[in-house]
XYZ file of C-alpha atoms in Angstrom:
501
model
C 48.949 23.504 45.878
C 46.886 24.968 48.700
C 49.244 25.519 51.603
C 50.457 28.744 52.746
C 53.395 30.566 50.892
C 56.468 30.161 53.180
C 57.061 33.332 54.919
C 53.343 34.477 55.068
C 52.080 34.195 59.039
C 49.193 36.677 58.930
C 45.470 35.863 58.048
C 44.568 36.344 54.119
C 41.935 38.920 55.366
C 44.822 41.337 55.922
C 45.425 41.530 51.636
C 43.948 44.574 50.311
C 40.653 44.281 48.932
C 40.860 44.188 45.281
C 37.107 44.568 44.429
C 37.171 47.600 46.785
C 35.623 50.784 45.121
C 38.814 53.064 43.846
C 38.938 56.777 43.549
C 38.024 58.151 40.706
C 40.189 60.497 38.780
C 39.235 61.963 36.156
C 41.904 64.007 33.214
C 41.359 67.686 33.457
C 38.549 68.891 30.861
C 39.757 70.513 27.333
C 39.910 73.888 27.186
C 36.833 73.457 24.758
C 34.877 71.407 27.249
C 35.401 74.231 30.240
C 34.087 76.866 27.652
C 30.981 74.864 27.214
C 30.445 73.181 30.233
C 31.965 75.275 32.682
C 30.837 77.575 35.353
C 30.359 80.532 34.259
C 32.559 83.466 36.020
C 30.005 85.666 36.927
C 27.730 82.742 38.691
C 28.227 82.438 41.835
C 26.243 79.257 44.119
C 24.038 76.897 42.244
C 21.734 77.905 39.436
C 18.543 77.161 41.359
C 18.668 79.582 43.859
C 15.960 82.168 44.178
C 13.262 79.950 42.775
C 9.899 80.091 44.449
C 9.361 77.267 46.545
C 5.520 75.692 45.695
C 3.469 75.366 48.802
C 2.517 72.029 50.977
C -0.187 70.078 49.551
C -3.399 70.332 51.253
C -4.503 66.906 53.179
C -7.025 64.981 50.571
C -10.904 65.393 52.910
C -12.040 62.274 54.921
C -14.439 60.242 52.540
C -18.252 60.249 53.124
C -20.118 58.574 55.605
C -21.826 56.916 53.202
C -19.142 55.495 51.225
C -17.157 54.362 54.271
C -20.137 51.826 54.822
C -20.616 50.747 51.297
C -17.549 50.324 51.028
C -15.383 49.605 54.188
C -14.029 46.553 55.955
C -17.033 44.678 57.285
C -17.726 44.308 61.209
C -15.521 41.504 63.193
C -16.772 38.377 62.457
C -18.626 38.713 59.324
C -17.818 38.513 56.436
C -19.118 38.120 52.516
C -21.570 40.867 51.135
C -22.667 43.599 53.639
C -26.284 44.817 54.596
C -28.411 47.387 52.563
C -28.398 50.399 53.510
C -31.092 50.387 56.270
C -29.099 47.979 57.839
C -31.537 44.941 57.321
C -32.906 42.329 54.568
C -35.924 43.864 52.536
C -39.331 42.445 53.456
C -40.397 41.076 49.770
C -38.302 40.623 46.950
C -38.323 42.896 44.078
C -37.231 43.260 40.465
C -34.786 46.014 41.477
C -33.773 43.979 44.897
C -33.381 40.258 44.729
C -30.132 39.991 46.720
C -31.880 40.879 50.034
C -33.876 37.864 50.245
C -33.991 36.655 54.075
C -31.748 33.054 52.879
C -29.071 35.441 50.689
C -25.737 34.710 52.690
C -26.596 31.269 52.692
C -27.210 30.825 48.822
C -23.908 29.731 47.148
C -24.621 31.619 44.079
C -24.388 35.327 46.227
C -21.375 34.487 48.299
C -18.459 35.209 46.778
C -16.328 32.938 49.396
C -18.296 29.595 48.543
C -16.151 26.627 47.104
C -17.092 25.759 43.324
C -18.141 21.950 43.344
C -20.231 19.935 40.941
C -22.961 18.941 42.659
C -25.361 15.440 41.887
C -27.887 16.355 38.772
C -31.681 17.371 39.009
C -33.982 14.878 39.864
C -37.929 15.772 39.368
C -40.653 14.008 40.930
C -42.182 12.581 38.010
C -45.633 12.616 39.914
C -46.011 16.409 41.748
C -43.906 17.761 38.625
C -42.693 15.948 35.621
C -39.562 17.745 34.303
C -38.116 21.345 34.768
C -40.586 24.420 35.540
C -39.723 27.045 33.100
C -40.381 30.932 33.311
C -40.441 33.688 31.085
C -38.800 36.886 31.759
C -41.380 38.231 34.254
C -40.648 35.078 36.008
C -44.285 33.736 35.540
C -44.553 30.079 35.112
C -45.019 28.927 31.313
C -47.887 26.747 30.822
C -47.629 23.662 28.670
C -49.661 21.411 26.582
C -48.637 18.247 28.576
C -49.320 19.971 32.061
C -52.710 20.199 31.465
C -55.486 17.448 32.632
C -57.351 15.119 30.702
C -60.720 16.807 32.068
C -58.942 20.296 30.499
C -58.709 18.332 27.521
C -62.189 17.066 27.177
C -63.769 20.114 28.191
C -62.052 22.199 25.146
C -62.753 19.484 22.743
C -66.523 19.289 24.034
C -66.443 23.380 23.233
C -64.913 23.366 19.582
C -67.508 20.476 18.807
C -70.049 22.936 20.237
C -69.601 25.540 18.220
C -68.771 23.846 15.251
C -72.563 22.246 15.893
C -73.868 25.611 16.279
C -72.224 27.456 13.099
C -73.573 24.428 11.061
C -77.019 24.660 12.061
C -77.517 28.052 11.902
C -75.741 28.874 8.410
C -78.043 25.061 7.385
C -81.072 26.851 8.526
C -80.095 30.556 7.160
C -79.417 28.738 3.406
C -83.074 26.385 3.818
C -84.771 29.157 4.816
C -83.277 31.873 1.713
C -85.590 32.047 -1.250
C -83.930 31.139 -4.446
C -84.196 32.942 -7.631
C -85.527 31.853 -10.189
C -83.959 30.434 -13.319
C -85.213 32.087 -16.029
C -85.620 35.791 -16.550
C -88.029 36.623 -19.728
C -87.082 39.675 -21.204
C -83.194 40.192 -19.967
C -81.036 42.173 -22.864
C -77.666 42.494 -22.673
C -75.723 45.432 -22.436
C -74.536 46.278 -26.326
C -71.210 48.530 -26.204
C -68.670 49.727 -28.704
C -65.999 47.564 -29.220
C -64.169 50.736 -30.925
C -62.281 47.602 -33.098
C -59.583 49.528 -35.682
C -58.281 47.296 -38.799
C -55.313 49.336 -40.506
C -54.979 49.270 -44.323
C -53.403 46.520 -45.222
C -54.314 44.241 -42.651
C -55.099 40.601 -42.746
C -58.364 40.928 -42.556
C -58.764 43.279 -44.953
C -56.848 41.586 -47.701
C -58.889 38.544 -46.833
C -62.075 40.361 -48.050
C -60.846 41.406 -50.898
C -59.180 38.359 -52.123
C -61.127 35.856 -50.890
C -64.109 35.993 -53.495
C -61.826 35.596 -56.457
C -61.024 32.452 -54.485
C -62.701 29.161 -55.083
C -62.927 25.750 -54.065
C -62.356 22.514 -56.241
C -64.507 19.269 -56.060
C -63.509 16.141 -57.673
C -65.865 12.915 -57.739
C -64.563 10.146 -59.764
C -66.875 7.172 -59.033
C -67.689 6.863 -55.659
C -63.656 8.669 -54.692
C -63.372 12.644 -54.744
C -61.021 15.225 -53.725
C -60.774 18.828 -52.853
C -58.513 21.468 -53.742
C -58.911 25.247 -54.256
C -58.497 27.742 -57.740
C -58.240 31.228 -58.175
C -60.397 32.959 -60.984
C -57.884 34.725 -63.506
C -60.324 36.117 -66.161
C -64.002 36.418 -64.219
C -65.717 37.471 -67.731
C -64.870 34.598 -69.682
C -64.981 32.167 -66.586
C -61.478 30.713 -66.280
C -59.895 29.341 -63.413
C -56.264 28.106 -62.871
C -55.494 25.187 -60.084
C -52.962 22.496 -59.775
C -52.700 19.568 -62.710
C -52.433 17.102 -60.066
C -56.272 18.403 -58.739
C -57.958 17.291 -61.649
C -55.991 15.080 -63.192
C -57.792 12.324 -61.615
C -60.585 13.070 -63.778
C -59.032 13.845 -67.223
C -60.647 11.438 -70.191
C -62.262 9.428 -67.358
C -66.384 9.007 -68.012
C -68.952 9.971 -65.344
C -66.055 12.257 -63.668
C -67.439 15.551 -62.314
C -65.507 18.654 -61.237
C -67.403 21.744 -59.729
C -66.293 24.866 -58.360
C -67.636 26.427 -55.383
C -67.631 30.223 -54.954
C -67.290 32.308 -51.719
C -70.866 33.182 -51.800
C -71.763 29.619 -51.306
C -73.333 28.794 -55.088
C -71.610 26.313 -57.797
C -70.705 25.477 -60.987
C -69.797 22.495 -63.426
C -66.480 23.135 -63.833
C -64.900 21.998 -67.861
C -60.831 21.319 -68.130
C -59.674 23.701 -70.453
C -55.832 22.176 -70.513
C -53.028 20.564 -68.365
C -49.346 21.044 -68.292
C -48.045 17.826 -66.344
C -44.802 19.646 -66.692
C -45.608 22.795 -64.862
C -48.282 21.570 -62.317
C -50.721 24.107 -64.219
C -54.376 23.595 -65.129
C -57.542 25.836 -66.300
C -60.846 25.337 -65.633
C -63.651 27.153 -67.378
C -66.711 27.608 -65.172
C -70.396 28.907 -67.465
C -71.046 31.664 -64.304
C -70.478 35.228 -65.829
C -69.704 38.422 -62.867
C -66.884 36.076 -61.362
C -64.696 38.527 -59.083
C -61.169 38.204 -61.405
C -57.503 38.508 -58.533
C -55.080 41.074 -59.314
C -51.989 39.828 -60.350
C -48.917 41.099 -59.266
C -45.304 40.203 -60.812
C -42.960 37.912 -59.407
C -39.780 40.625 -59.544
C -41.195 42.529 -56.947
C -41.384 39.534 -54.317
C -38.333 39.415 -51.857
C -37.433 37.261 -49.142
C -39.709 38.869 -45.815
C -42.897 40.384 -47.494
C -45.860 39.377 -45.574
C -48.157 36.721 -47.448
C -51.802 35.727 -46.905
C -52.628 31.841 -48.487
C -56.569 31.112 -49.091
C -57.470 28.450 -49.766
C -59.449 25.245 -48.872
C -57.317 23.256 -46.932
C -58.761 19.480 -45.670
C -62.051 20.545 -47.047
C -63.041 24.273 -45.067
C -63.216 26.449 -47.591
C -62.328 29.929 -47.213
C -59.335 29.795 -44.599
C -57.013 32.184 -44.182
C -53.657 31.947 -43.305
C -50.422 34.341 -43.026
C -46.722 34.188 -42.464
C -43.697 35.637 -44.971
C -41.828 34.334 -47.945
C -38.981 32.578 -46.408
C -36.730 32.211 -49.738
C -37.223 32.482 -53.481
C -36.413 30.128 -56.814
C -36.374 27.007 -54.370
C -36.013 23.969 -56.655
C -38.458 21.470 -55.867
C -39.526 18.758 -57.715
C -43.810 17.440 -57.896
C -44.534 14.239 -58.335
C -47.779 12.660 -57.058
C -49.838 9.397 -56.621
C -52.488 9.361 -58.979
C -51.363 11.953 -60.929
C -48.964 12.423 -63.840
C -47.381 15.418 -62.929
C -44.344 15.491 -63.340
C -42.181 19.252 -62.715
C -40.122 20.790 -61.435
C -40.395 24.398 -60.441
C -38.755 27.127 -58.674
C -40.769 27.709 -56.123
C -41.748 30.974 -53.743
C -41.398 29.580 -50.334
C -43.407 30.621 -47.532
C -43.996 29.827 -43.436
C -47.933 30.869 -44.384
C -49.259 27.158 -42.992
C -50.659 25.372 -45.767
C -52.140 21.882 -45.603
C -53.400 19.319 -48.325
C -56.420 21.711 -49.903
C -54.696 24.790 -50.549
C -53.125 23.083 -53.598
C -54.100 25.727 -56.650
C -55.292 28.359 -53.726
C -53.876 32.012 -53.591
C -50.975 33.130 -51.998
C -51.097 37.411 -52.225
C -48.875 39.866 -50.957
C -49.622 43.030 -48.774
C -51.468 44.572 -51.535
C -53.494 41.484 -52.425
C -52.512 40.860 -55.532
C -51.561 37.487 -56.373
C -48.094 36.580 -56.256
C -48.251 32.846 -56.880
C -50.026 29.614 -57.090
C -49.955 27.035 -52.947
C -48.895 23.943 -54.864
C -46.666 21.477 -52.510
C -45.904 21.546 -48.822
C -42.591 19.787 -47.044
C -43.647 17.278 -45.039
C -41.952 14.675 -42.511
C -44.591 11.813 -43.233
C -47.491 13.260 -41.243
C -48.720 15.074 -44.606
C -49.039 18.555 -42.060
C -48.043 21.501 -42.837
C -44.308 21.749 -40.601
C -44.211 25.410 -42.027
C -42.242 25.015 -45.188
C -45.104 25.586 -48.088
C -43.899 26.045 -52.094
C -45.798 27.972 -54.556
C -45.661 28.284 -58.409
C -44.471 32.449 -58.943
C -47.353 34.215 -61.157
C -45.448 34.709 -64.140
C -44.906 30.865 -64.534
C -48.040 30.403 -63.973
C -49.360 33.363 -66.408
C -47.036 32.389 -69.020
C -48.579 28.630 -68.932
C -51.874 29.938 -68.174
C -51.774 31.920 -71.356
C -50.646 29.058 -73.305
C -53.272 26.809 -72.058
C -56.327 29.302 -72.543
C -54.774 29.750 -76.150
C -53.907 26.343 -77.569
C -54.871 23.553 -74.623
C -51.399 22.615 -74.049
C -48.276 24.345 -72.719
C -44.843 23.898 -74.708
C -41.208 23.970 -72.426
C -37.607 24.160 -73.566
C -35.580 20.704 -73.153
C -31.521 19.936 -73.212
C -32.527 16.441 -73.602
C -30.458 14.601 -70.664
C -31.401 12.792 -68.120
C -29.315 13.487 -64.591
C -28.906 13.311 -61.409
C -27.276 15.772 -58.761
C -24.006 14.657 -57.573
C -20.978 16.592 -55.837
C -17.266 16.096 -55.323
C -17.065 17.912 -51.756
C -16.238 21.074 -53.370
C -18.518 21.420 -56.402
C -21.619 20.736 -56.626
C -23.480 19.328 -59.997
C -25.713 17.432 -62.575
C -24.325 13.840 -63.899
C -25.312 13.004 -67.515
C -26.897 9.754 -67.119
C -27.893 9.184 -70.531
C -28.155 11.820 -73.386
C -31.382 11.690 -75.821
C -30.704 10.941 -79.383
C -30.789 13.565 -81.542
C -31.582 15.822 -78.764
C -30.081 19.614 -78.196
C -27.508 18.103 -75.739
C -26.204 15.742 -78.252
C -26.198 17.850 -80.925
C -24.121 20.232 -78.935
C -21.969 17.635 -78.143
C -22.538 16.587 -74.341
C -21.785 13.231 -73.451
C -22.465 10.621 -70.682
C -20.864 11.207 -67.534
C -19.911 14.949 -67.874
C -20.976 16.700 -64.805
C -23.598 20.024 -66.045
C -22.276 22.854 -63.547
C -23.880 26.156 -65.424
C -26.175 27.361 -67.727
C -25.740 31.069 -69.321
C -23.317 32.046 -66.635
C -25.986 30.500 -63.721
C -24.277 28.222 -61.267
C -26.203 24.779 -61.568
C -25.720 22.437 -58.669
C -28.425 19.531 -58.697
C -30.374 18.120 -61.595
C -33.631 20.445 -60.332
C -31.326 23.362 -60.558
C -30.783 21.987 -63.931
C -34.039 21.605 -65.266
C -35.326 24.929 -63.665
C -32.346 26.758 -65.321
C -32.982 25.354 -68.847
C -37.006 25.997 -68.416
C -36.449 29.477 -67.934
C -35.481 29.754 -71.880
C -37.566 29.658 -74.751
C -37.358 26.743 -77.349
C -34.786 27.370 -80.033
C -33.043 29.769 -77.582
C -29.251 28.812 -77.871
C -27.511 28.354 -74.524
C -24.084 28.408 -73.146
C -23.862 25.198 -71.652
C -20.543 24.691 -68.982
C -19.396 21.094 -67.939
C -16.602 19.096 -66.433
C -14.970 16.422 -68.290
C -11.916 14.598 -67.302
C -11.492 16.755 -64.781
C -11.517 19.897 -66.898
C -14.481 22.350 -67.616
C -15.641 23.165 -71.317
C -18.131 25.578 -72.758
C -20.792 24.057 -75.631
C -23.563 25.814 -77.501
C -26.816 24.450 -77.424
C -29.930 25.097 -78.834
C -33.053 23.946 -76.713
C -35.886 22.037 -78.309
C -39.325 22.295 -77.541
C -40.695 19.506 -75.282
């Protein structure tokens, strides 16, 4: 495989080198390529003759003495940073110079030839210097609590007690040694100045002074019991006053009970019941005082929801308080019934935020104007008997209409369906159940039966068995009414006509 071809004596060396460079030929250019890369005719040599040839450049100048020795190859046989200038280590050490200290070529840190090693940690002799030394940037040695001496120490605590020894005594002696004043100074006056105090019309206050004389308070002393309550004066020239029934009810037909009204200027008065209406919550006093200061009375149409109120009354006993707040909602349903009384109502009641405690009962509740716009009857209470700022008053024309009526004939007369119910709903509607129907009554006669549900009066939605009452006592007796109730499921329409009651 590798011997020598037979008829092949000479060395291999003699074959022709193959990798040897080879001439280069080249095809003759196009005659396109001559036009645009050819010679032109007329040039003759190459195209840079007869440029000017730039001159030589000048030598660059030796560089300064001063830089050759700053910066040149130190001397034979030294070596590492060179000298300063002058040619020696500076004589102190400066700010601006602290590499020319005498020990520099031998300090690690400066020569840039020494070996990098980790060397053993610092020890400190815990007796000539416990722990490091530290500077601040001036390089003057920071003085520490701990470094001073125990005679330091004493010596600065001897000093603060010093002074503090010093200060006492002199501000003790300064304070023995001050005269005092005296206590009393006969004759002093105060300065007096104009408290420039501005009450609009209107105001609080000055509805207060109007109202409040027509404003009286009730006592009630049945044996060795009483009560309290307030009235409101409603004809000063014949000397009537209407309260609450269940403020003197106590005393009605009972022997050795007093009742007495006190008026805003302090003076009093046996006070006679002229009539009750149980039904209503309505009574009139008559009082034998003539030049009584009569309220205005206002009407209860022109009350809405937000007019500012003022109550007076006598609430837990303090006569003549005065309290304010709005009417929160009107013809609220609430029904009266109290211990140790027989009344017995339901009205629909002004409602009011004015706070009114136990006391105010039969006191005045007034609009802006002052006049009276109904009678503080009933507060809503959670148990504490406080006033939680819901307070319930009977409107004015209720009580003027019963008023009238008791002044006239000693006893008030209402208009009655004759049922007895009880509010109930479905979870849609909301009504009175017929419990039990009166014999002989306007409800039977108009044919209204046990267990229909009452859901209007004269077009008026009814929805609890207040509602109910309150609707049908806003009638007259013998006024016939549309009454609307459910009945097997199915509403009807009767006519009744309301008795008197």
């Amino acid at each position: 495989m590798y011997a020598r071809p037979a008829g092949h004596a000479a060395p291999f060396s003699d074959v022709p080198d193959r990798l040897a460079p080879r001439p280069v030929t080249a095809p003759p250019p196009s005659p396109a390529q001559a036009v645009a890369f050819g010679r032109p005719a007329s040039t003759v040599g190459g195209f840079a003759d007869g440029r000017p040839t730039p001159p030589p450049r000048p030598a660059p100048p030796p560089p300064a003495e001063a830089l050759v020795r700053a910066f040149g190859p130190a001397a034979g046989g030294r070596r590492g940073l060179q000298e300063p200038p002058a040619g020696r280590p500076g004589r102190r050490r400066t700010a601006t110079g602290p590499w020319w200290k005498p020990d520099a070529r031998q300090d690690p840190w400066r020569d840039p030839y020494a070996p990098a090693v980790l060397g053993p940690p610092a020890v400190y002799d815990e007796a000539a210097q416990p722990g490091p030394v530290v500077f601040d940037a001036q390089g003057r040695r920071k003085l520490r609590l701990r470094d001073l001496s125990v005679r330091l120490w004493v010596l600065g605590l001897l000093a603060v007690l010093l002074v503090g020894a010093v200060g006492g005594g002199a501000g003790w002696y300064l304070t023995k040694t001050n005269d005092e004043t005296p206590l009393l100074a006969p004759g002093t006056q105060l300065s007096e100045v104009d408290p420039g105090i501005t009450r609009e019309p209107g105001s609080v206050s000055e509805i207060a002074q109007n109202v409040m004389p027509a404003v009286v308070s009730i006592e009630v002393r049945v044996g060795q019991a009483g009560a309290t309550g307030s009235g409101v004066v409603i004809d000063g020239e014949n000397g009537y006053i209407v309260t609450n029934n269940h403020v003197v009810s106590g005393a009605e037909g009972i022997e050795g009970a007093e009742i007495r009204a006190v008026f805003f200027d302090g003076s009093g008065s046996a006070a006679r019941i002229v009539g009750r209406d149980p039904a209503s919550d309505i009574a009139v006093l008559k009082v034998e005082k003539p030049g009584l200061v009569t309220a205005a009375l206002g009407s209860s149409d022109d009350v809405v929801v937000g007019d500012p109120v003022v109550a007076i009354g006598s609430p837990l006993g303090l006569a003549g308080t005065v309290t304010s707040g709005i009417v929160s909602a009107l013809e609220r349903p609430v029904r009266l019934a109290g211990e140790g009384s027989d009344t017995n109502a339901v009205i629909s009641a002004v409602q009011t935020d004015a706070p009114i405690n136990p006391g105010n009962s039969g006191g005045a509740l007034v609009d802006a104007s002052g006049a009276l716009i109904g009678i503080n009857t009933a507060i809503a209470s959670t148990g504490a008997g406080g006033s939680i700022g819901l307070g319930f008053a009977i409107p004015v024309d209720t009580m003027r209409d019963i008023a009238e009526q008791l002044i006239s004939t000693g006893s008030a007369v209402h208009a009655s369906l004759g049922v007895n119910t009880r509010s109930v709903t479905d979870g849609t509607r909301d009504g009175a159940l017929v419990l039990n129907v009166e014999p002989g009554s306007a409800a039977a006669a108009a044919g209204i039966r046990e267990e229909d549900v009452v859901i209007a009066v004269e077009g008026e939605a009814v929805g609890s068995s207040e509602e109910l009452v309150v609707a049908v006592d806003a009638h007259d007796p013998g006024e016939t009414v549309t009454v609307e109730v459910v009945r097997g499921g199915a509403s009807t329409e009767v006519e009744a006509t309301l008795d008197a009651a």
